[in-house]
Tab-separated table of C-alpha atoms in Angstrom:
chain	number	residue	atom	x	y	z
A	1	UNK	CA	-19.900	15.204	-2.930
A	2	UNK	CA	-19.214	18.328	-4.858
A	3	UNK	CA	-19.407	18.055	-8.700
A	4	UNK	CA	-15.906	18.944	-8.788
A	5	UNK	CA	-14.147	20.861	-11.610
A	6	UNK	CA	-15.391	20.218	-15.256
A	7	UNK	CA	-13.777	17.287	-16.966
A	8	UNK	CA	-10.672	18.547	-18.668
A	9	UNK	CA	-9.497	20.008	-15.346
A	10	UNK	CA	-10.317	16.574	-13.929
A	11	UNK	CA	-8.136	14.784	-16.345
A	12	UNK	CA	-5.100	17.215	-15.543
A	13	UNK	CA	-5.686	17.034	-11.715
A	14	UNK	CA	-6.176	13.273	-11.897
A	15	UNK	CA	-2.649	12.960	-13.851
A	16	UNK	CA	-0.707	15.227	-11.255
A	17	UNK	CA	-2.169	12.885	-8.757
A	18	UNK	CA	-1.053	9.847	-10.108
A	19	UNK	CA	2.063	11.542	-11.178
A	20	UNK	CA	3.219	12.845	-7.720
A	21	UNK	CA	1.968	9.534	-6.279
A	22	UNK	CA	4.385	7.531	-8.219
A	23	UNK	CA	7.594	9.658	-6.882
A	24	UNK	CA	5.773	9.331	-3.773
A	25	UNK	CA	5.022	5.499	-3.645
A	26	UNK	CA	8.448	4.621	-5.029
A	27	UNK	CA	10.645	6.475	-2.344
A	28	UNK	CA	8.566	4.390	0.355
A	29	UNK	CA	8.142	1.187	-1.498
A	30	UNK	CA	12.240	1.308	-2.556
A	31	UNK	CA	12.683	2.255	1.122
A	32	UNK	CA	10.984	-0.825	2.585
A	33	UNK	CA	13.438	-2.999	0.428
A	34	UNK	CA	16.352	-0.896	1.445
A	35	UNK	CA	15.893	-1.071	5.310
A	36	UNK	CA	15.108	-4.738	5.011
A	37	UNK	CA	18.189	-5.482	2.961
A	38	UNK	CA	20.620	-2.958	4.893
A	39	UNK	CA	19.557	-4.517	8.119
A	40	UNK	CA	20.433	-7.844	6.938
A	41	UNK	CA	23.574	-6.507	5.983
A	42	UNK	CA	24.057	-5.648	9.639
A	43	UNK	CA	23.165	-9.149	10.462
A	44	UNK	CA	20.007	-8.471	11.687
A	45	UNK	CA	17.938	-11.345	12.571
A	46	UNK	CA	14.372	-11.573	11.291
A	47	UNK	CA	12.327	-11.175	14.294
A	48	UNK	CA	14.476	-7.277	14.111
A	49	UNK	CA	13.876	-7.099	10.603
A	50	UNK	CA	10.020	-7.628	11.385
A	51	UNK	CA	10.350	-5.273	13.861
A	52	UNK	CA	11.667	-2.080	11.934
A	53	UNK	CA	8.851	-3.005	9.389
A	54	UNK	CA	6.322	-2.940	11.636
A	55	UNK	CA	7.430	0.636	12.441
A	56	UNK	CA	6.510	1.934	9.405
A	57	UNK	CA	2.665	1.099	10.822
A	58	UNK	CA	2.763	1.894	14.525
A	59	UNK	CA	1.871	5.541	14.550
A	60	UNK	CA	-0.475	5.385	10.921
A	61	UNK	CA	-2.143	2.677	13.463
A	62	UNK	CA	-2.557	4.925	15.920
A	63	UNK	CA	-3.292	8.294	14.364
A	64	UNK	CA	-4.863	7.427	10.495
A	65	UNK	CA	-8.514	8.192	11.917
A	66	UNK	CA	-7.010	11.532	13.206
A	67	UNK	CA	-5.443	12.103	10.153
A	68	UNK	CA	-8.569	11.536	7.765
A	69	UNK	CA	-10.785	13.847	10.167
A	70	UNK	CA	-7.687	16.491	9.577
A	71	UNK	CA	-7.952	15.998	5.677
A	72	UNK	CA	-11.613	16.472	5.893
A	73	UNK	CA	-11.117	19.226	7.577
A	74	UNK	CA	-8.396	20.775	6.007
A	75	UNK	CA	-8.629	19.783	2.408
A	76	UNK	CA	-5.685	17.898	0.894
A	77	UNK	CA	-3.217	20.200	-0.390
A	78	UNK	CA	-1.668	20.899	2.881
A	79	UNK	CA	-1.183	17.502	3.740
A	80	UNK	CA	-0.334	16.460	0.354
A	81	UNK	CA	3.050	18.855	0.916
A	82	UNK	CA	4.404	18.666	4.141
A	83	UNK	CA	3.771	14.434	3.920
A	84	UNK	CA	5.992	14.933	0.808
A	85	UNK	CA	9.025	16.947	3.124
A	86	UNK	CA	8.452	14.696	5.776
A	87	UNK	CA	8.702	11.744	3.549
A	88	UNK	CA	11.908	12.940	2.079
A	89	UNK	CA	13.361	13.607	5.789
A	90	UNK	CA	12.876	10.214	6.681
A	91	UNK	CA	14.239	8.570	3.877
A	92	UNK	CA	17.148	10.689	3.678
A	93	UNK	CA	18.051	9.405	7.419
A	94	UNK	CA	19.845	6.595	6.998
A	95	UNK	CA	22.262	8.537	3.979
A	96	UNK	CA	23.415	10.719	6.286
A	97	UNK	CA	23.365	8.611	9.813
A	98	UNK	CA	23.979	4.879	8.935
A	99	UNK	CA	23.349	2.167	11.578
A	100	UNK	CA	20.212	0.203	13.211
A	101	UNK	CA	19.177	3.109	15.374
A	102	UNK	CA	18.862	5.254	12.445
A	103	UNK	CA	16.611	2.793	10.677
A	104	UNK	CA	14.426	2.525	13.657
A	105	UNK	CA	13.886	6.303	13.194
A	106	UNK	CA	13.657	6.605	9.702
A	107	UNK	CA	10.793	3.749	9.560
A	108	UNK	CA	8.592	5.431	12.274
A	109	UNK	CA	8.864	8.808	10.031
A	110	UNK	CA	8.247	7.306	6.993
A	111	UNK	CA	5.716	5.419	8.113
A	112	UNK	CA	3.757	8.433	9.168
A	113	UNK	CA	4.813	10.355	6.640
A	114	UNK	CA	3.027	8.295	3.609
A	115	UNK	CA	0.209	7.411	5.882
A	116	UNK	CA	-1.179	10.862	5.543
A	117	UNK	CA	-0.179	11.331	1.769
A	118	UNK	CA	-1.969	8.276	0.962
A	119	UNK	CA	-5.208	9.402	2.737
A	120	UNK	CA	-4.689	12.958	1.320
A	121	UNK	CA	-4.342	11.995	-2.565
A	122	UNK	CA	-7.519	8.777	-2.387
A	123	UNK	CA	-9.089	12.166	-0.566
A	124	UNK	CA	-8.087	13.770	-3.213
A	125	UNK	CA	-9.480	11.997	-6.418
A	126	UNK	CA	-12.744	11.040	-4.781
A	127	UNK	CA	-13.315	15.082	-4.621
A	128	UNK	CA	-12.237	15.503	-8.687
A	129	UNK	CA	-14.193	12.620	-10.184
A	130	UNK	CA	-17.875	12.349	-10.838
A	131	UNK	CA	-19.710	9.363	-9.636
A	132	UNK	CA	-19.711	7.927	-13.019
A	133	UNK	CA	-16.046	8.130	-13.067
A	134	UNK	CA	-14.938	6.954	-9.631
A	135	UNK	CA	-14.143	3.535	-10.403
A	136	UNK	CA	-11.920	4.202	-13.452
A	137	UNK	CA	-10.274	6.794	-11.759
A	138	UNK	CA	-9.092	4.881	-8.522
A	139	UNK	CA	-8.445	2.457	-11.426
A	140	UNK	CA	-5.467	5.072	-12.814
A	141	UNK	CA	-4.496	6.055	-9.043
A	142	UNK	CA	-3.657	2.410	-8.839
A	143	UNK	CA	-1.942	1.766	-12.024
A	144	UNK	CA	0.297	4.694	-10.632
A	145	UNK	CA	1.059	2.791	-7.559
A	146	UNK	CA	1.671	-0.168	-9.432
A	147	UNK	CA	4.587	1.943	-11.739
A	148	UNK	CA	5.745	2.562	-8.509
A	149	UNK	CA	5.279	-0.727	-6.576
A	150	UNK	CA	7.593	-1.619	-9.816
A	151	UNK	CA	10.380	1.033	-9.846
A	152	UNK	CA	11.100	1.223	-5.972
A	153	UNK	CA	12.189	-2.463	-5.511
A	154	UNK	CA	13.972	-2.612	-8.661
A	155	UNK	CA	15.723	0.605	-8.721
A	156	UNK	CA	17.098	-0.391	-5.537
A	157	UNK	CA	18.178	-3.657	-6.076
A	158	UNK	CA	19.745	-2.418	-8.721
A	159	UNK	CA	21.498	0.449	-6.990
A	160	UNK	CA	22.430	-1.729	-3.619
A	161	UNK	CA	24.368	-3.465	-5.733
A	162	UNK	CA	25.822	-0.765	-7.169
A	163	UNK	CA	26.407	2.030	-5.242
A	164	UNK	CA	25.684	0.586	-1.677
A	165	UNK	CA	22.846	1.416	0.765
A	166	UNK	CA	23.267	4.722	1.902
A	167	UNK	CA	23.480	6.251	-1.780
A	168	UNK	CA	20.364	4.044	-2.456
A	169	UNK	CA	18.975	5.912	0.120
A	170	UNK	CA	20.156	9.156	-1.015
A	171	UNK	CA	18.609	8.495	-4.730
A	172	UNK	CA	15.318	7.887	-2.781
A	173	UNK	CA	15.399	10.905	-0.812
A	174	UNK	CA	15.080	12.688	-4.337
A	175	UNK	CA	12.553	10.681	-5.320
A	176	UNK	CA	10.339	11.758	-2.276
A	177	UNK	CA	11.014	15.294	-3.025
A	178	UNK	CA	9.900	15.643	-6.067
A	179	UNK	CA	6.034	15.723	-5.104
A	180	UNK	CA	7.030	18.175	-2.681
A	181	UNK	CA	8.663	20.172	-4.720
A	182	UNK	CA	5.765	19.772	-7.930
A	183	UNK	CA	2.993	20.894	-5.060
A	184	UNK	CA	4.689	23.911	-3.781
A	185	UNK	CA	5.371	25.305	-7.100
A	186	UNK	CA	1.758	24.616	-9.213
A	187	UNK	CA	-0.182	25.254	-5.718
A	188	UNK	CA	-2.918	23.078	-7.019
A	189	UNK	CA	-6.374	23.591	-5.328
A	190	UNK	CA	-8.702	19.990	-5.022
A	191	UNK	CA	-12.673	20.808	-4.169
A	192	UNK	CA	-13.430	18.529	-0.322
A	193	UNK	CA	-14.872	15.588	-1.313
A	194	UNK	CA	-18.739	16.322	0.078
A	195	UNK	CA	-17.949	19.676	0.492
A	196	UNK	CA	-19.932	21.720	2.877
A	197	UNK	CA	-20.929	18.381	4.871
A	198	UNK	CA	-20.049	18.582	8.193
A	199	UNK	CA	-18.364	15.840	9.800
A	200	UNK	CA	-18.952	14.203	12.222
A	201	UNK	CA	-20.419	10.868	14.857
A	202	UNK	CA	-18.018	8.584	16.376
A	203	UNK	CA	-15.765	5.934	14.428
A	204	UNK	CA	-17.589	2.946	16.586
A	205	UNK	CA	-20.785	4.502	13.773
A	206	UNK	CA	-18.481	3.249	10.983
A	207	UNK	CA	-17.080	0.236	12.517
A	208	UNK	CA	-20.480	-0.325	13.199
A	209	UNK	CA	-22.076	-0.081	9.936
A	210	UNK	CA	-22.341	-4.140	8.376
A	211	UNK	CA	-21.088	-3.241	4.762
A	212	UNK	CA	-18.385	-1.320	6.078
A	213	UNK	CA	-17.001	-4.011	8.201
A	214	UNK	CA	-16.763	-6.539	5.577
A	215	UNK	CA	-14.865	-3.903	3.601
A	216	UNK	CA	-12.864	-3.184	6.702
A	217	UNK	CA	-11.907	-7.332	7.458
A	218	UNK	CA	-10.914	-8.040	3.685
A	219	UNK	CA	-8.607	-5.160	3.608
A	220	UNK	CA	-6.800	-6.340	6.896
A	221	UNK	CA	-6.211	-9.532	4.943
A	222	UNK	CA	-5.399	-7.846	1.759
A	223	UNK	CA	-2.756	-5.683	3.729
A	224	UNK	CA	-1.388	-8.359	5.335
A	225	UNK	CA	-0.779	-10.370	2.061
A	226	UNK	CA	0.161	-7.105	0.766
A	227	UNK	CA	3.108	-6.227	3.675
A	228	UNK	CA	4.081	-9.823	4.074
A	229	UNK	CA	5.418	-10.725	0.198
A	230	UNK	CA	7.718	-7.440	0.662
A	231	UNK	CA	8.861	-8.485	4.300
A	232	UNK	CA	9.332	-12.196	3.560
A	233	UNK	CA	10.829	-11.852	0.129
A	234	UNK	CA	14.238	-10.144	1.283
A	235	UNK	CA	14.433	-12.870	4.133
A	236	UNK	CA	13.514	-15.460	1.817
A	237	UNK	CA	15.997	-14.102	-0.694
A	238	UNK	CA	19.099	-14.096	1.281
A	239	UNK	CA	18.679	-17.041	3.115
A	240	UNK	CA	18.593	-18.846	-0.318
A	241	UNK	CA	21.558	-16.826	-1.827
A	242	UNK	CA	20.220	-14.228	-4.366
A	243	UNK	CA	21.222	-10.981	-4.715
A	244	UNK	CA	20.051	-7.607	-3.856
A	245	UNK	CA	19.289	-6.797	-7.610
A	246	UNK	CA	17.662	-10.484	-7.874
A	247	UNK	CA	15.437	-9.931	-5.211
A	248	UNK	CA	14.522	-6.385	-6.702
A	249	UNK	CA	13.487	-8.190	-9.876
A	250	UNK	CA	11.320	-10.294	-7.906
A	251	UNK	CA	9.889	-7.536	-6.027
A	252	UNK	CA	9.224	-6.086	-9.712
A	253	UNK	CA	7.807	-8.936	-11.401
A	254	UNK	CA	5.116	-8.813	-8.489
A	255	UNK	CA	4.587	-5.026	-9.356
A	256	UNK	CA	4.438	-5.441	-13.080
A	257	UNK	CA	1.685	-8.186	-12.450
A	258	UNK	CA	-0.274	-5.679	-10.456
A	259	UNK	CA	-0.214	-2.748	-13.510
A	260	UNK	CA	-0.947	-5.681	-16.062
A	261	UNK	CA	-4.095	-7.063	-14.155
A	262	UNK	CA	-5.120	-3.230	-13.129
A	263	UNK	CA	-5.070	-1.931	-16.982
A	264	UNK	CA	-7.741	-5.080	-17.874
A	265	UNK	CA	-9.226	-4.628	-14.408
A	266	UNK	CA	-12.209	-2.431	-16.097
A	267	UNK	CA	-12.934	-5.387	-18.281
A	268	UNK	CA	-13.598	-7.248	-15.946
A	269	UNK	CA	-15.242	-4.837	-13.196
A	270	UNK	CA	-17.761	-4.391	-15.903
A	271	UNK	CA	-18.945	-8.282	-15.773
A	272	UNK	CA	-18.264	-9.119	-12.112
A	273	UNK	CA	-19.899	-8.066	-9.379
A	274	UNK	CA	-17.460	-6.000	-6.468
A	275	UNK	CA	-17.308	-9.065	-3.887
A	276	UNK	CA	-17.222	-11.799	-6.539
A	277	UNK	CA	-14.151	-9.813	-7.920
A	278	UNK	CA	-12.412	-9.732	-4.498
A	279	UNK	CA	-13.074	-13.390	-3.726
A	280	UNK	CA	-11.183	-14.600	-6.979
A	281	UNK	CA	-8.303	-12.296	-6.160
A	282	UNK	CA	-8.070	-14.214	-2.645
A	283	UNK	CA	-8.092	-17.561	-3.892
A	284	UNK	CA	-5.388	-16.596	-6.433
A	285	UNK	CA	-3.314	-15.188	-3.156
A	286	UNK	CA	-3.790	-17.817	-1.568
A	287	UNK	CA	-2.288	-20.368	-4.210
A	288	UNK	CA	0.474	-18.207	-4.275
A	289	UNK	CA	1.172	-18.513	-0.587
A	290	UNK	CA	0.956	-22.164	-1.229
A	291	UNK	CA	3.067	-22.215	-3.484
A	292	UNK	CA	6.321	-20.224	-2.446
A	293	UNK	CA	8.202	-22.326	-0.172
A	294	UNK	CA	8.157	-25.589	-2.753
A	295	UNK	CA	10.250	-23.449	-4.996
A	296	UNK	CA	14.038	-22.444	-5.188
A	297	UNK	CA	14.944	-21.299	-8.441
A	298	UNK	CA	14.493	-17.755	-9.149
A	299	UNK	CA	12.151	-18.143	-12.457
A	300	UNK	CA	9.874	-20.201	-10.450
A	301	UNK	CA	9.677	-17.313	-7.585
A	302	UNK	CA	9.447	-14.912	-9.763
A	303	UNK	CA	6.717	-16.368	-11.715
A	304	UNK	CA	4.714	-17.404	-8.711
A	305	UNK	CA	5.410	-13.574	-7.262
A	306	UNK	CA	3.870	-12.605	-10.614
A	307	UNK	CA	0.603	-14.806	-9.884
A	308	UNK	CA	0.070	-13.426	-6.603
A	309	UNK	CA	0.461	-9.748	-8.086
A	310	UNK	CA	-2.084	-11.108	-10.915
A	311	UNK	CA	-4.576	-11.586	-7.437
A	312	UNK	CA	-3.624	-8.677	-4.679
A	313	UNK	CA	-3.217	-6.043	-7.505
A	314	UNK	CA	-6.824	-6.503	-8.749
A	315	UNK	CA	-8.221	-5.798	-4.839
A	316	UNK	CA	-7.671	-1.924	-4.651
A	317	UNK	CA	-10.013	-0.649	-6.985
A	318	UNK	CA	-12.734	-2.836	-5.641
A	319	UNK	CA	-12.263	-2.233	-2.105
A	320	UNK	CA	-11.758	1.489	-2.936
A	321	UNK	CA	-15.388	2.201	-4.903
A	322	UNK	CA	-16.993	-0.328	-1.778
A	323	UNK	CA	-16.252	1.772	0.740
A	324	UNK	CA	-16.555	5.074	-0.688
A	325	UNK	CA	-20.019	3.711	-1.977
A	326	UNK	CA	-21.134	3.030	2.219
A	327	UNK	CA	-19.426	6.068	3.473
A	328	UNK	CA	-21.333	8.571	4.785
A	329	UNK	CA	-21.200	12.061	3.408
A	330	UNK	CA	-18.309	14.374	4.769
A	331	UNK	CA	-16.834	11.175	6.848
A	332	UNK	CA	-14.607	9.951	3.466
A	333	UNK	CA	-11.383	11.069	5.224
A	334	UNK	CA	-12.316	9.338	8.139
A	335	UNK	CA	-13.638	6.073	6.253
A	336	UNK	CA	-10.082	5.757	4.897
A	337	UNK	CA	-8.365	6.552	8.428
A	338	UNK	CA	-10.290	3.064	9.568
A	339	UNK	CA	-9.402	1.610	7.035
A	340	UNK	CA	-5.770	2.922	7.367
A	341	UNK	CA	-5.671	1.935	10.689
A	342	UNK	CA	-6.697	-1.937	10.057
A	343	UNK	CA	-4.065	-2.115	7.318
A	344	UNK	CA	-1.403	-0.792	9.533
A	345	UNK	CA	-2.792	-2.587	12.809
A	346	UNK	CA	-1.977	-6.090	10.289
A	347	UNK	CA	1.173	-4.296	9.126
A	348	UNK	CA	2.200	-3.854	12.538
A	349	UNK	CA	1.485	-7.709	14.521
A	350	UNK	CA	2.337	-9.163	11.106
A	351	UNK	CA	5.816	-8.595	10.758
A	352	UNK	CA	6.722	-9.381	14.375
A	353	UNK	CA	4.522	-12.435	14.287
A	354	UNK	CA	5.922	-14.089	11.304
A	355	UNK	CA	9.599	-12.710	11.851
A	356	UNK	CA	9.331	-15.055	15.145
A	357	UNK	CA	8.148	-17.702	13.868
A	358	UNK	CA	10.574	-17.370	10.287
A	359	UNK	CA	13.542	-17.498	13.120
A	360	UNK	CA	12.139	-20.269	15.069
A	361	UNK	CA	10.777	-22.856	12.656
A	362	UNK	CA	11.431	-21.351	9.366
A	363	UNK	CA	9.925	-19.272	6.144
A	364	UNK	CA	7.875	-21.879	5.285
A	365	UNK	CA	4.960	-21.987	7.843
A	366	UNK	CA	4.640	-18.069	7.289
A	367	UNK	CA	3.921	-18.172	3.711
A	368	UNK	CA	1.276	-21.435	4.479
A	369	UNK	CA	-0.321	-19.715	7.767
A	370	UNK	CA	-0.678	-16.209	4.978
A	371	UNK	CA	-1.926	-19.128	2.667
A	372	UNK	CA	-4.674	-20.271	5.162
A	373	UNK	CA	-5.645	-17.146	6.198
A	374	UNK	CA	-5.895	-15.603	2.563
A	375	UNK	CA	-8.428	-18.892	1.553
A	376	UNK	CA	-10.720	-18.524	4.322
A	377	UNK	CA	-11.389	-14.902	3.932
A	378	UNK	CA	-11.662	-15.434	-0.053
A	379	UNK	CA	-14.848	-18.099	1.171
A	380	UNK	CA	-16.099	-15.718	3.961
A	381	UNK	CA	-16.099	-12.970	0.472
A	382	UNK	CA	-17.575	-15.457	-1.637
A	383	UNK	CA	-20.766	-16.154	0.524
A	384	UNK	CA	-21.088	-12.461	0.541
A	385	UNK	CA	-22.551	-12.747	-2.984
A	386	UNK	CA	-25.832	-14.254	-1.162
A	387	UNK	CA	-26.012	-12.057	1.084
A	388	UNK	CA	-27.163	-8.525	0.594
A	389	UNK	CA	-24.076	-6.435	0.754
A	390	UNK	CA	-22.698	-3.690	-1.438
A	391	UNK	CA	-22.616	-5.140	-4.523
């Protein structure tokens, strides 16, 4: 990797990262809620409301490894922009077309639309920071996405209930412009992460690659926990009665677990080894899971939606610096397109999976099969510490 630019321009570059991410993160995340919550509205049934989620993965599925070769490639300015516009086209569907077909739209654009913006700007930090920084700045990315993962649920709750869907909508579609609008007018320029390494070999060389798998199969899971909590939740939600702005505070106290556990996650990186890290945050999931569908009252969701925050939210970082640590040089775009495209392949069965069985037999099998799932891989993690991995 390049050396980058010296350290104060780092720290200004990192912070209009992690600034444009949160406008970024929170018109998608808000939007997930939105759709989910509109298309109830429209009595959609769950197996449809799985299905307009799982748009939001189908094309990053199928083009993320594209899209990581183009960043490396490229560099990440470009992308950075017109994922911004495009972000802000599809959110702004549904204000100005309202109905099921729209949605169906808007989630396929959206989806692709933050696909390559998230790519672009975890491109984008691994070419600013040093090696001796990496890990504390993925750490700040993430506490970004966690502000966000915190203001897009709530702020829509809050203005469903308010102003109504489409102007929800509408207040998003700002949201999403304003990276857009901050790149075109500073024109920032980002060094290529291992610039002047060409890239290149097949993506069966990275599948391939041992340490890289395991990285690979624990962020599947971890995306699947990830997706499902903001799919189920809504469902969950209404079926029991609450609110849009009660579910949004849900939604939140899940996000404002992830920033707590992410600004004492250095603390802890510092004594715990990568893997043994991960498999903690697993097991915690996995209680979670457990837990949900003993529980009515909206304290006791939110707290347990808090918990499993506490566990997902302290993943990211530690996936992150494990895969850029087994990545070969000049193939980081392309690492993160594979590992793009096994979040979204979850994020795409997932929802359709679980919305069949939610309308067939119920929520509650969903959040114990997710529970199941989650403890196994936390155990498969676990015996990694004897093996000789990345950590």
């Amino acid at each position: 990797m390049s050396p980058g630019p010296p350290g104060g321009r780092r720290a200004v570059r990192l912070a209009f990262l992690v600034a444009i991410t949160v406008f970024a993160h929170a018109a998608f995340n808000g939007s997930r809620v939105t759709v989910s919550l509109y298309a109830l509205s429209l009595q959609a049934t769950p197996l449809a409301v799985g299905a307009l989620i799982s748009l939001y993965s189908v094309l990053p599925m199928l083009l993320s490894v594209s899209a990581g070769r183009m960043i490396d490639r490229v560099g990440t300015r470009r992308p950075l922009l017109w994922s911004s516009v495009t972000l802000a086209a599809g959110v702004g569907l549904p204000a100005f077309a309202p109905g099921m077909a729209t949605l169906y739209v808007a989630c396929t654009v959206i989806g692709l639309a933050f696909m390559v913006f998230h790519i672009a700007v975890q491109n984008a930090v691994a070419a600013i920071s040093a090696p001796e920084d990496r890990a504390v700045n993925y750490s700040w990315l993430a506490l970004g996405f966690s502000i966000s993962g915190f203001l897009g649920p709530t702020v829509s709750g809050l203005a469903i209930d308010g102003a109504g869907h489409r102007a929800t909508f509408a207040l998003l579609t700002a949201s999403a412009i304003v990276p857009a609008a901050c790149i075109a007018w500073a024109r920032p320029s980002f060094p290529r992460a291992h610039a002047g390494a060409a890239p290149g070999g097949k993506v069966s060389d990275l599948v391939g690659d041992r340490n890289l798998r395991r990285v690979f199969v624990v962020t599947g899971v971890l995306a699947m926990a990830w997706d499902l909590f903001y799919f189920v939740i809504p469902i969950y939600g209404t079926s029991i009665g609450l609110s849009a702005s009660t579910i949004g505070a849900i939604l939140g106290s899940f996000a404002a677990a992830t920033f707590v556990v992410r600004m004492v996650l250095p603390w802890f990186a510092r004594r715990l080894p990568e893997w043994r890290l991960v498999s903690i945050t697993l097991f915690v999931a996995c209680v979670a899971y457990a837990l949900f569908p003993l529980v009515r009252t909206v304290p006791l969701i939110a707290a347990i939606a808090f918990l499993l925050g506490l566990g997902l939210g302290a993943s990211q970082p530690s996936m992150m610096s494990l895969i850029q640590q087994a990545t070969p040089a000049g193939r980081l775009g392309e690492a993160l397109g594979v590992r793009t495209m096994v979040m979204n392949a979850s994020h795409t069965a997932l929802p359709l999976l679980f919305g069949a069985v939610g309308t067939a037999l119920g929520m509650a099998p969903v959040f114990w099969a997710m529970a199941v799932c989650l403890g196994g891989t936390g155990e498969f993690a676990r015996r990694r510490l004897g093996a000789k991995c990345l950590c």
